[in-house]
Every structure is written in structure tokens, then in C-alpha cells.
Amino acid sequence: MATATTQTPKREAFGSRNVFILSAIGSAVGLGNIWRFPYVAYEGGGGAFLIPYLCALLTAGIPLLFFDYAIGHRFRGSAPLAFRRMHRRAEPLGWWQVLICVVIAVYYAVIIAWAAMYTWFSAQLTWGPGNENDFFFIDFLRSADVAETGISTEFVPQVGIPLVVVWLIVIVIMALGVKRGIGRANMILMPLLTVMFAILVVQSLFLPGAMDGLNAFFTPNWEALGDPAVWASAYGHIFFSLSVAFGIMVTYSSYLKRKTDLTGSGLVVAFANSGFEILAGIGVFAALGFMAQAQGTEVAGVASSGIGLAFIAFPTIVSQAAGGSIIGVLFFGALVFAGVTSLISILEVIVAALQDKLGWARIRTTLTVSIPLAIVSMALFSTTTALSVLDTADAFVNAFGIMAVALVAVIVVAWLLHKLPALVEHLDRRSSFRVGRFWMLLVGALAPLVLGYLLVTELISKISEPYGGYPGWFLAVFGWGMVIALVAIALLLSALPWSGRSHAKDDPEYDEFLTEEDYEPDAETSSIPLITTPEPGATEKGAGA
């Protein structure tokens, strides 16, 4: 227990529920919403894809979002501390999520730096007409083949310098704290992102050929609904889109006031995220329709996703469209804002975990986390082999990091620790929308089946042939080796003692949440019938065993 000589620092909190919602939306709305969803929907049957997408959202995305909210809000801690308070042996799950965020933060920052430079390039059409592909890979990134050069140390200044700026901006936001930094940044950036992207969509709709693109995007291919791969794609996308199992929503929900409508907030976040994805699909495919018409080809011939869409296809559109520079500035500016709001949420998982473990002040923890990450980010991603490292790390951390920890967490919490009844009780007592036993069925049964299928599919794919054609030593370091290291380091961090100055309690059955006043409805919790409170610890004592 904390004593007078080792006083526990006061836990930070969001200024209001609205700030939390904007911050959660800012985390969920990232690069994938803009450059991945449109193509996934197009490949998955166009308008017909909205059926498996909606099913995945309702039966997996939202239930798992509530799962994270319940853990973070009930146990009032970062991912490691929340899982530790649930059960001491569950702590490695939290550190596993923290380490996944470490890997993502290191490479996510460089994509923001690329987008920032392309915002500037768009204003001047720096790449020149017809040279978009060579400009990105050769002139801008100066990409080298890792099979020939190994891990390069050659510095690329047009990448390295903006990367430093990105890290400095993000570090300042993080150092200001949850309320003054993260909350205010999202209050500014999310409205700007929405307005910029809305203008981009409207401008794209007036491009010649835009309707061809929209027809390609929305025309339903009903036969695709019979393909299991399409349904798996929908579930996989929803899972990553909502930022579940990263530790982000566990951490953010721990900063909520005790009487907050959890499920109501979650529904707002989930549907806002999906609304932005559909908006992105409209804007992207309207622009691709113009590109296809300008090149005299079908939309299928120009449709792409990820880096190819952002840094090759869109610069081509910018070069060919009237007022293309405006389109480019809006598109890449939106990528920057979406990237920054997501990156600060990823970093907050790491900062909050160390702050809880060590009991350090906010600024000290932020600098201790961010400076080493920035140095590693610079060392790996401002060189000529950056793209190969990014591609491999992203593919493996998503498949065997996020997906794997989500599967293990659901199985451990639902089947080994039997905590779902306590979590559903917590959700229902503090929410306007009750989830009940149906939520337990979705999280405890459907989620493990879907996640298990996706994980096995990815495992077979990665084993059957070397990912991306990269050499074995490279995949052993940045692929399989990284995946194994995440688990090993998570176990090691769990074995380290918690500081007496930290938020952690020595009592394994930590329980400070059951008080009568916590169950009184307030302005943010609608009209929930007052539930008779059991004797302190009688119900949720088991949830913290």
C-alpha cells in the first residue's frame, strides 16, 4: 500500500465525456480508414460488402470495444495495471499490448512524416507529371533492396528531418498530459480532419469520371457474400479499425469519470468511425474514377490500397486534376491529422503503463518513453531500407501481435478467469444501453472463433512462403523474431516489482469501485434504474481475485 512517504500520484482524467469520445474517435480514425477500407470494401463486393461489414461491427467490433472499456474503467489503470488488478497472472497481457504499441509507434511516425512532406509537395507538384512512382521510391525514399544492402545506415534527409519534427510535436502533446495535451489536441485536430475530408470529398465528387468510381465502389456483387474470405476480411478490418486490443481503449477508459455512460460512448465512437470510413470510400473512389477516365482504363485498373494508393495513385490524381494541388493538400493534410491523433493514443498506452509501474511524473515518463522511441524510429526509418522494415514489422505485428493478444486476452478473461459476468455487470450499471448475457456470448464464444480463424489463416499464409520475398535473416529479425520477443519481454516486465510510488496496490483483490454514489444516475448516464448495491466487495470481489 502507498504510505505517507510514498504518496501515490493522482491519476489524470479527461475533462469531459465529450473529450473522451473525440479522443477515442481520433484513435480509431487513422490511416487505415482512409487508405485501406475503400479498397477492402471494393474487393469484398462493393455495396454488398456493407452487409458483412455491419455484421462484423455489431457482433465483434462493438462487443470487443465494450470489453476494453469495461476492463479499463472497472480496474482504473493502464493496460498492465488493469489486467494485474483483474488477476496478478494476467499482467503479461497488458505488457504484451504495450510492447505492440512500441513497435507501431516507431514506424507510424514515419508515415506521418511522409504525409507531411507530400502535403508540401502537393502544393508545388514536386514529383512532376507521370513520374509519381519513381519519385516516391527513388527520389523521395531512395529505397534499397535489403537482400543486397542489408540494413542500411544511409541517411535520407527529406525523410529524417520531418520525422524529427513529428516526434517533437507529439512529445510536446504527450508531456502536457491527458487533459491539456491529448484532450485539447483531439478537440482541435478531429474537427479540422472532418472539415478537411468533407471538403475533399465534395471536390472529388465534381471531378470528371467521379460517378464511374462511385459505381465501382457501391455496385453490389452479391456473389461475394458466399465467399468466407470476404466475411473474414470484414471481421479483420473492423477489428483493426476500432483500435481494440492495442491497450488504447483500456487506457483511455481508465481516465473517464466513474459515472460515465460507457456503452453509449462506445456506440458513438464505433458508428462515427464507420461513418468516416464510408466517407473516405466515397472520396477515394470518386478520385479514382477520375484517374481511370483520364488514363482511359477501368477503375479496377487503378484501384489500390495502402502506400500505393496514398503516395502513388493520389499524386497521379493531383497531377491530372484541375485544382489538383488543393486535393493533394487536403488529402495528405488529412493523413497527417489522422496519423497524429492515432500516434498520441498509441504512445499514451506506453507512457501510462510506465507511469503506473514506476510512479514517475508525467514529463519524466514521457521523455523516458519518447526519446528512445524517436531515436530508434530515426535509425530504422530515415534510411534507404525503411520501406522494407516498415512493411515487414507492420505485417507481423498486426497478424501475430494484435490479433494474437486479442485472442489470448478473450480466452483468459472469459474462460480461465471467468470475469465476463463481473464486466457485464459493470457495463450495465454505468450505461444507458445494457449489453447483458448476449454480449458475453459474443465476446466469450464468437470472438475467439473469428480471431482464431483469422490468426490460423495468417499463420498458414506466412509459413507457406517468405513474406514479401524478403530474405530469411530479415524476416527472422523484423518478423518472427520480433513476435517472439514481444511475448518474452512482456513476461520479463511482469516479473519486475511495482514501485511504492505507483498506482498499483499490493492487495491482489483491489476494489475501490463499489460505492453507493457510483451507481446514482447523472446527466451523462441517462435514466438507469438504481440497482441495489451489495455489501462492499460481495459481487466484484471475485472480479479482482
XYZ file of C-alpha atoms in Angstrom:
545
model
C 0.000 0.000 0.000
C 1.074 3.587 -0.576
C 2.165 5.359 2.601
C 2.719 8.942 3.572
C 6.312 8.675 2.422
C 5.407 7.076 -0.899
C 2.319 9.027 -1.898
C 0.583 7.732 -4.992
C 0.359 10.359 -7.766
C -3.188 11.432 -8.590
C -4.483 9.759 -11.735
C -5.214 12.067 -14.659
C -8.631 12.243 -16.285
C -10.344 13.601 -19.393
C -12.084 16.921 -18.869
C -15.439 15.520 -20.008
C -17.105 12.593 -21.694
C -17.142 14.527 -24.981
C -13.364 14.933 -24.874
C -13.025 11.189 -24.292
C -15.307 10.443 -27.246
C -13.332 12.731 -29.555
C -10.073 11.214 -28.336
C -11.380 7.678 -28.845
C -12.600 8.580 -32.332
C -9.220 10.197 -33.004
C -7.517 6.945 -32.084
C -9.868 4.811 -34.178
C -9.815 7.101 -37.225
C -6.342 6.541 -38.579
C -4.537 5.863 -41.810
C -6.370 2.566 -42.355
C -9.748 4.299 -42.543
C -8.537 6.422 -45.433
C -6.278 4.169 -47.447
C -7.400 0.632 -46.537
C -11.177 0.481 -46.064
C -12.187 1.742 -49.549
C -10.172 -0.977 -51.288
C -11.225 -3.712 -48.827
C -14.880 -2.807 -49.462
C -14.355 -2.675 -53.230
C -12.632 -6.076 -53.299
C -15.233 -7.549 -50.945
C -18.231 -6.970 -53.197
C -18.725 -3.217 -53.282
C -22.096 -2.281 -51.845
C -22.693 -5.897 -50.825
C -19.669 -5.692 -48.513
C -21.653 -3.408 -46.224
C -23.616 -6.462 -45.031
C -20.645 -8.442 -43.637
C -19.106 -5.140 -42.528
C -22.180 -4.242 -40.470
C -22.399 -7.776 -39.061
C -18.742 -7.629 -38.058
C -19.229 -4.227 -36.455
C -22.234 -5.330 -34.381
C -21.078 -8.821 -33.409
C -17.318 -8.335 -32.925
C -16.126 -4.722 -33.183
C -18.509 -3.095 -30.720
C -18.523 -6.027 -28.236
C -14.702 -6.037 -28.101
C -14.713 -2.246 -27.751
C -17.006 -2.621 -24.726
C -14.666 -5.359 -23.455
C -11.752 -2.901 -23.405
C -13.901 -0.147 -21.884
C -15.085 -2.412 -19.083
C -11.578 -3.542 -18.143
C -10.064 -0.050 -18.220
C -12.925 1.670 -16.411
C -13.506 -1.052 -13.811
C -9.844 -1.503 -12.842
C -8.732 2.127 -13.301
C -5.333 1.608 -14.811
C -3.125 1.330 -17.860
C -3.241 -1.998 -19.682
C -0.716 -3.806 -17.414
C -2.198 -2.399 -14.211
C -5.796 -3.068 -15.244
C -5.056 -6.696 -16.106
C -2.987 -7.040 -12.908
C -5.859 -5.769 -10.796
C -8.111 -8.265 -12.521
C -5.646 -11.039 -11.649
C -1.922 -10.875 -10.962
C -1.123 -13.550 -13.528
C -2.948 -11.595 -16.253
C -0.447 -8.719 -16.113
C 1.649 -10.029 -19.089
C -1.372 -9.436 -21.349
C -1.123 -5.728 -20.600
C 2.607 -5.568 -21.245
C 2.146 -7.510 -24.472
C -0.223 -4.781 -25.650
C 2.213 -2.074 -24.513
C 5.078 -3.622 -26.498
C 2.897 -3.905 -29.595
C 2.310 -0.160 -29.277
C 6.076 0.369 -29.006
C 6.604 -1.295 -32.387
C 3.695 0.524 -34.032
C 4.739 3.930 -32.685
C 8.252 3.550 -34.089
C 7.064 3.113 -37.679
C 3.759 5.027 -37.543
C 5.637 8.288 -37.047
C 7.495 7.975 -40.340
C 4.266 7.567 -42.337
C 3.075 10.836 -40.807
C 6.379 12.407 -41.873
C 5.881 11.146 -45.421
C 2.353 12.583 -45.491
C 3.615 15.918 -44.157
C 6.200 16.150 -46.932
C 3.639 15.193 -49.564
C 1.336 17.926 -48.276
C 4.132 20.345 -49.196
C 4.929 18.538 -52.453
C 1.261 18.716 -53.496
C 1.273 22.496 -53.363
C 4.130 22.562 -55.873
C 3.554 19.316 -57.821
C 7.147 18.470 -56.983
C 7.045 14.953 -58.450
C 6.208 16.148 -61.962
C 3.563 14.595 -64.271
C 3.932 10.887 -64.980
C 6.769 10.453 -62.500
C 4.819 9.661 -59.329
C 6.035 6.075 -58.915
C 9.741 6.775 -59.445
C 9.550 9.946 -57.379
C 8.242 8.118 -54.306
C 10.543 5.097 -54.387
C 13.682 6.545 -55.955
C 13.762 10.320 -55.479
C 11.999 10.577 -52.127
C 12.680 7.337 -50.226
C 15.833 6.323 -52.160
C 14.739 2.754 -51.499
C 17.333 -0.008 -51.474
C 16.925 -3.788 -51.558
C 17.662 -5.334 -48.149
C 18.721 -8.554 -49.860
C 21.586 -6.640 -51.496
C 22.480 -3.947 -48.962
C 21.390 -5.387 -45.607
C 20.046 -2.863 -43.093
C 21.153 0.484 -44.461
C 22.619 3.330 -42.420
C 22.446 5.840 -45.273
C 20.530 8.890 -44.035
C 17.694 10.271 -46.185
C 17.301 13.917 -45.109
C 13.920 14.583 -46.738
C 12.525 11.813 -44.529
C 14.671 12.226 -41.424
C 14.135 15.950 -40.882
C 10.286 15.885 -40.965
C 10.430 12.747 -38.816
C 12.234 14.732 -36.112
C 9.574 17.447 -36.336
C 6.766 14.880 -35.978
C 8.366 13.448 -32.850
C 8.898 16.894 -31.315
C 5.241 17.854 -31.845
C 3.973 14.573 -30.444
C 6.304 14.715 -27.430
C 5.008 18.193 -26.529
C 1.397 16.979 -26.745
C 2.177 13.945 -24.595
C 4.108 15.950 -21.994
C 1.141 18.285 -21.467
C -0.861 15.342 -20.148
C -4.252 13.753 -20.720
C -6.433 16.834 -20.252
C -4.225 19.674 -21.544
C -2.343 17.672 -24.171
C -4.217 14.685 -25.596
C -7.688 16.083 -24.929
C -7.002 19.526 -26.402
C -5.138 18.101 -29.401
C -8.107 15.918 -30.303
C -10.556 18.776 -29.713
C -8.631 20.749 -32.353
C -7.454 18.088 -34.804
C -10.605 15.967 -35.102
C -12.921 18.822 -36.205
C -10.214 20.016 -38.614
C -9.810 16.498 -40.002
C -13.565 16.169 -40.506
C -13.902 19.518 -42.257
C -10.855 18.925 -44.487
C -12.019 15.494 -45.549
C -15.568 16.685 -46.170
C -14.211 19.397 -48.497
C -12.013 16.802 -50.215
C -14.999 14.522 -50.798
C -17.134 17.329 -52.210
C -14.336 18.432 -54.539
C -13.736 14.827 -55.676
C -17.420 14.357 -56.497
C -17.213 17.122 -59.113
C -14.246 15.560 -60.948
C -14.957 14.076 -64.404
C -15.470 10.331 -64.047
C -16.329 10.531 -60.344
C -19.609 8.678 -60.891
C -17.737 5.780 -62.513
C -15.677 5.474 -59.360
C -18.740 5.588 -57.109
C -20.486 2.968 -59.239
C -17.463 0.699 -58.868
C -17.427 1.279 -55.115
C -21.141 0.845 -54.382
C -22.386 -1.576 -57.062
C -23.090 -4.763 -55.109
C -21.579 -8.087 -56.079
C -23.962 -10.388 -54.225
C -21.951 -13.490 -55.100
C -19.157 -12.201 -52.861
C -21.365 -12.818 -49.823
C -20.889 -16.541 -50.369
C -17.112 -16.263 -50.062
C -15.853 -16.914 -46.489
C -12.755 -14.822 -47.245
C -14.959 -11.735 -47.674
C -16.529 -12.235 -44.258
C -13.099 -12.845 -42.728
C -11.881 -9.650 -44.382
C -14.793 -7.697 -42.889
C -14.132 -9.014 -39.386
C -10.398 -8.449 -39.737
C -10.868 -4.873 -40.873
C -13.367 -3.974 -38.152
C -11.096 -5.462 -35.544
C -8.134 -3.261 -36.509
C -10.251 -0.225 -37.353
C -11.650 0.306 -33.848
C -8.258 0.159 -32.054
C -9.273 -2.782 -29.856
C -6.636 -4.982 -28.173
C -3.941 -2.312 -28.505
C -4.366 -1.287 -24.888
C -5.560 2.099 -26.168
C -9.205 1.852 -25.172
C -8.303 0.214 -21.855
C -6.044 3.176 -21.072
C -8.407 5.877 -22.335
C -11.417 4.457 -20.469
C -9.386 4.468 -17.241
C -9.327 8.272 -17.492
C -13.132 8.508 -17.508
C -15.129 9.741 -14.568
C -16.707 6.974 -12.535
C -20.265 7.795 -13.553
C -19.969 7.707 -17.335
C -22.194 6.105 -19.940
C -19.738 3.503 -21.231
C -21.773 1.683 -23.858
C -23.411 4.881 -25.114
C -19.958 6.396 -25.601
C -18.778 3.232 -27.333
C -21.664 3.280 -29.804
C -20.895 6.902 -30.698
C -17.216 6.057 -31.273
C -17.945 2.925 -33.317
C -20.527 4.483 -35.641
C -18.526 7.705 -36.038
C -15.541 5.611 -37.092
C -17.630 3.655 -39.603
C -19.208 6.857 -40.911
C -15.761 8.289 -41.574
C -14.742 5.097 -43.393
C -17.717 5.285 -45.740
C -17.000 8.983 -46.319
C -13.401 8.052 -47.138
C -14.612 5.406 -49.583
C -16.752 7.967 -51.399
C -13.909 10.485 -51.674
C -11.236 7.972 -52.664
C -13.263 6.189 -55.313
C -14.614 9.411 -56.789
C -10.990 10.451 -57.285
C -10.028 7.020 -58.648
C -12.927 7.256 -61.115
C -11.415 10.480 -62.427
C -7.992 8.838 -62.644
C -9.387 5.880 -64.586
C -11.160 8.160 -67.068
C -8.052 10.292 -67.556
C -5.977 7.179 -68.308
C -8.671 5.556 -70.469
C -8.945 2.451 -68.286
C -11.336 0.782 -65.865
C -11.499 1.703 -62.191
C -10.276 -1.822 -61.398
C -7.034 -0.955 -63.173
C -6.211 1.952 -60.855
C -7.777 0.827 -57.566
C -5.232 0.106 -54.842
C -4.761 0.468 -51.104
C -2.177 1.421 -48.519
C 1.011 3.156 -49.511
C 0.325 2.610 -53.224
C -2.974 4.492 -53.001
C -1.639 7.338 -50.871
C 1.767 8.038 -52.368
C 1.396 6.913 -55.979
C -2.265 6.925 -57.061
C -3.243 10.175 -55.308
C -0.213 12.140 -56.563
C -1.234 10.997 -60.069
C -4.728 12.371 -59.441
C -3.227 15.602 -58.115
C -1.138 15.971 -61.281
C -4.060 15.391 -63.639
C -6.994 17.134 -61.948
C -7.934 20.786 -62.207
C -7.209 22.246 -58.795
C -5.230 19.103 -58.026
C -2.932 20.884 -55.590
C -5.893 21.619 -53.329
C -6.937 17.958 -53.457
C -3.395 16.922 -52.557
C -3.081 19.328 -49.643
C -6.454 18.251 -48.243
C -5.762 14.537 -48.668
C -2.249 14.473 -47.238
C -3.139 17.024 -44.579
C -5.956 14.696 -43.504
C -3.455 11.823 -43.342
C -1.217 13.913 -41.084
C -4.034 14.824 -38.675
C -5.430 11.280 -38.597
C -1.938 9.934 -38.026
C -1.117 12.319 -35.183
C -4.343 11.600 -33.257
C -3.679 7.871 -33.588
C 0.007 8.142 -32.671
C -0.635 10.035 -29.434
C -3.125 7.344 -28.395
C -0.543 4.648 -29.126
C 2.120 6.471 -27.133
C -0.279 7.043 -24.242
C -0.537 3.281 -23.754
C 3.233 3.136 -23.188
C 3.506 6.294 -21.094
C 0.572 5.346 -18.856
C 1.983 1.850 -18.290
C 5.386 3.097 -17.154
C 3.831 5.885 -15.124
C 1.717 3.332 -13.288
C 4.621 0.921 -12.823
C 7.242 3.430 -11.696
C 5.142 6.209 -10.162
C 7.031 8.871 -12.111
C 5.768 12.332 -13.033
C 4.180 12.873 -16.453
C 7.012 14.794 -18.123
C 9.733 12.460 -16.892
C 7.846 9.401 -18.119
C 7.024 10.997 -21.478
C 10.657 11.860 -22.155
C 11.864 8.459 -20.975
C 9.479 6.769 -23.410
C 9.502 9.135 -26.379
C 13.184 9.988 -26.798
C 14.393 6.362 -27.143
C 11.481 5.583 -29.478
C 12.306 8.628 -31.591
C 15.970 7.560 -31.809
C 15.028 4.029 -32.910
C 12.500 5.467 -35.354
C 15.179 7.706 -36.863
C 17.721 4.887 -37.035
C 15.413 2.484 -38.862
C 13.112 4.694 -40.927
C 15.179 7.620 -42.157
C 17.386 5.256 -44.173
C 17.144 3.684 -47.612
C 15.770 0.360 -46.308
C 12.971 1.974 -44.300
C 10.129 0.721 -46.507
C 11.141 -2.948 -46.216
C 11.432 -2.741 -42.422
C 8.093 -0.936 -42.136
C 6.298 -3.392 -44.414
C 7.559 -6.443 -42.516
C 7.088 -5.077 -38.994
C 3.560 -3.898 -39.787
C 2.517 -7.224 -41.315
C 3.802 -9.327 -38.414
C 2.791 -7.081 -35.509
C -0.765 -6.871 -36.839
C -1.182 -10.594 -37.509
C 0.795 -12.131 -34.656
C 0.782 -9.269 -32.209
C -2.580 -7.533 -32.050
C -4.656 -10.449 -33.289
C -2.841 -12.949 -31.074
C -3.046 -10.883 -27.878
C -6.750 -10.244 -28.515
C -7.407 -13.964 -28.853
C -5.409 -14.828 -25.736
C -6.969 -11.972 -23.707
C -10.525 -13.015 -24.555
C -9.830 -16.664 -23.719
C -8.048 -15.809 -20.462
C -10.664 -13.323 -19.242
C -13.708 -15.323 -20.363
C -12.707 -18.945 -19.878
C -9.824 -19.070 -17.396
C -10.594 -16.182 -15.044
C -14.388 -16.180 -15.587
C -14.548 -12.390 -15.362
C -17.186 -11.676 -18.019
C -20.085 -11.694 -15.502
C -18.347 -9.017 -13.406
C -17.543 -6.970 -16.524
C -21.077 -7.149 -17.901
C -22.411 -6.085 -14.503
C -20.050 -3.122 -14.519
C -21.120 -2.116 -18.044
C -24.819 -2.399 -17.324
C -24.639 -0.414 -14.091
C -22.944 2.515 -15.753
C -24.553 2.622 -19.187
C -27.703 3.732 -20.946
C -27.509 0.723 -23.286
C -27.438 -2.600 -21.461
C -25.448 -5.439 -23.017
C -26.483 -8.380 -20.857
C -25.677 -12.027 -21.464
C -25.776 -11.690 -25.254
C -22.597 -9.602 -25.027
C -20.956 -12.376 -23.002
C -21.828 -14.851 -25.758
C -20.334 -12.623 -28.461
C -17.122 -11.941 -26.542
C -16.678 -15.375 -24.993
C -17.683 -17.549 -27.963
C -17.885 -15.723 -31.298
C -14.807 -13.513 -30.842
C -12.409 -16.431 -30.108
C -13.732 -18.343 -33.133
C -13.303 -15.401 -35.506
C -9.923 -14.364 -34.115
C -8.704 -17.971 -34.141
C -9.713 -18.392 -37.780
C -8.020 -15.141 -38.802
C -4.857 -15.990 -36.877
C -4.549 -19.508 -38.319
C -5.166 -18.175 -41.836
C -2.395 -15.610 -41.412
C -0.056 -18.198 -39.931
C -0.532 -20.554 -42.880
C -0.013 -17.666 -45.308
C 3.222 -16.511 -43.680
C 4.657 -20.029 -43.331
C 3.771 -21.212 -46.833
C 6.092 -18.682 -48.462
C 8.503 -15.983 -47.229
C 6.577 -12.763 -46.671
C 7.224 -10.195 -49.409
C 10.033 -12.320 -50.832
C 12.374 -10.922 -48.168
C 15.450 -12.948 -47.124
C 15.141 -15.369 -44.221
C 17.515 -13.481 -41.900
C 15.477 -10.301 -42.392
C 12.163 -11.978 -41.549
C 13.811 -13.682 -38.567
C 14.737 -10.278 -37.116
C 11.821 -7.995 -38.032
C 9.146 -10.673 -38.400
C 9.165 -13.884 -36.395
C 11.917 -12.731 -34.045
C 10.032 -9.570 -33.157
C 6.829 -11.517 -32.468
C 8.615 -13.891 -30.075
C 10.492 -11.021 -28.415
C 7.241 -9.200 -27.625
C 5.960 -12.129 -25.587
C 9.286 -12.770 -23.846
C 9.781 -9.123 -22.841
C 6.147 -8.898 -21.649
C 6.791 -11.788 -19.243
C 10.017 -10.151 -18.074
C 8.349 -6.794 -17.412
C 5.612 -8.530 -15.454
C 8.217 -10.081 -13.178
C 9.679 -6.687 -12.235
C 8.369 -5.198 -8.953
C 5.988 -2.250 -8.904
C 7.259 0.951 -7.335
C 5.821 2.009 -3.995
C 5.042 5.364 -5.637
C 2.967 3.766 -8.384
C -0.804 3.485 -8.769
C -0.628 -0.253 -8.103
C -1.919 -1.702 -4.853
C -0.335 -4.637 -3.086
C -3.777 -6.122 -2.475
C -4.465 -8.614 -5.315
C -8.177 -8.127 -4.722
C -8.057 -4.389 -5.377
C -11.566 -2.985 -5.126
C -12.355 0.673 -4.690
C -15.193 0.940 -7.146
C -18.276 -0.311 -5.345
C -19.788 2.630 -3.527
C -23.434 3.685 -3.473
C -22.791 7.060 -5.064
C -21.136 5.474 -8.077
C -24.471 3.960 -9.082
C -26.522 7.123 -8.862
C -27.577 8.288 -12.330
C -26.227 11.605 -13.505
C -26.590 13.808 -16.573
C -24.290 11.582 -18.597
C -25.806 8.221 -17.641
C -29.401 8.622 -18.887
C -32.183 7.115 -16.766
C -30.692 3.878 -15.488
C -32.793 2.226 -12.768
C -30.922 2.318 -9.487
C -29.551 -1.124 -8.665
C -29.312 -2.227 -5.072
C -25.655 -2.223 -4.149
C -24.379 -5.403 -2.493
C -22.180 -5.421 0.535
C -18.793 -3.882 -0.367
C -16.852 -6.434 -2.351
C -19.612 -9.062 -2.305
C -20.068 -9.134 -6.066
C -16.959 -7.711 -7.649
C -14.552 -9.030 -5.061
C -14.358 -12.121 -7.196
C -13.595 -9.966 -10.232
C -10.398 -8.783 -8.660
C -9.217 -12.081 -7.271
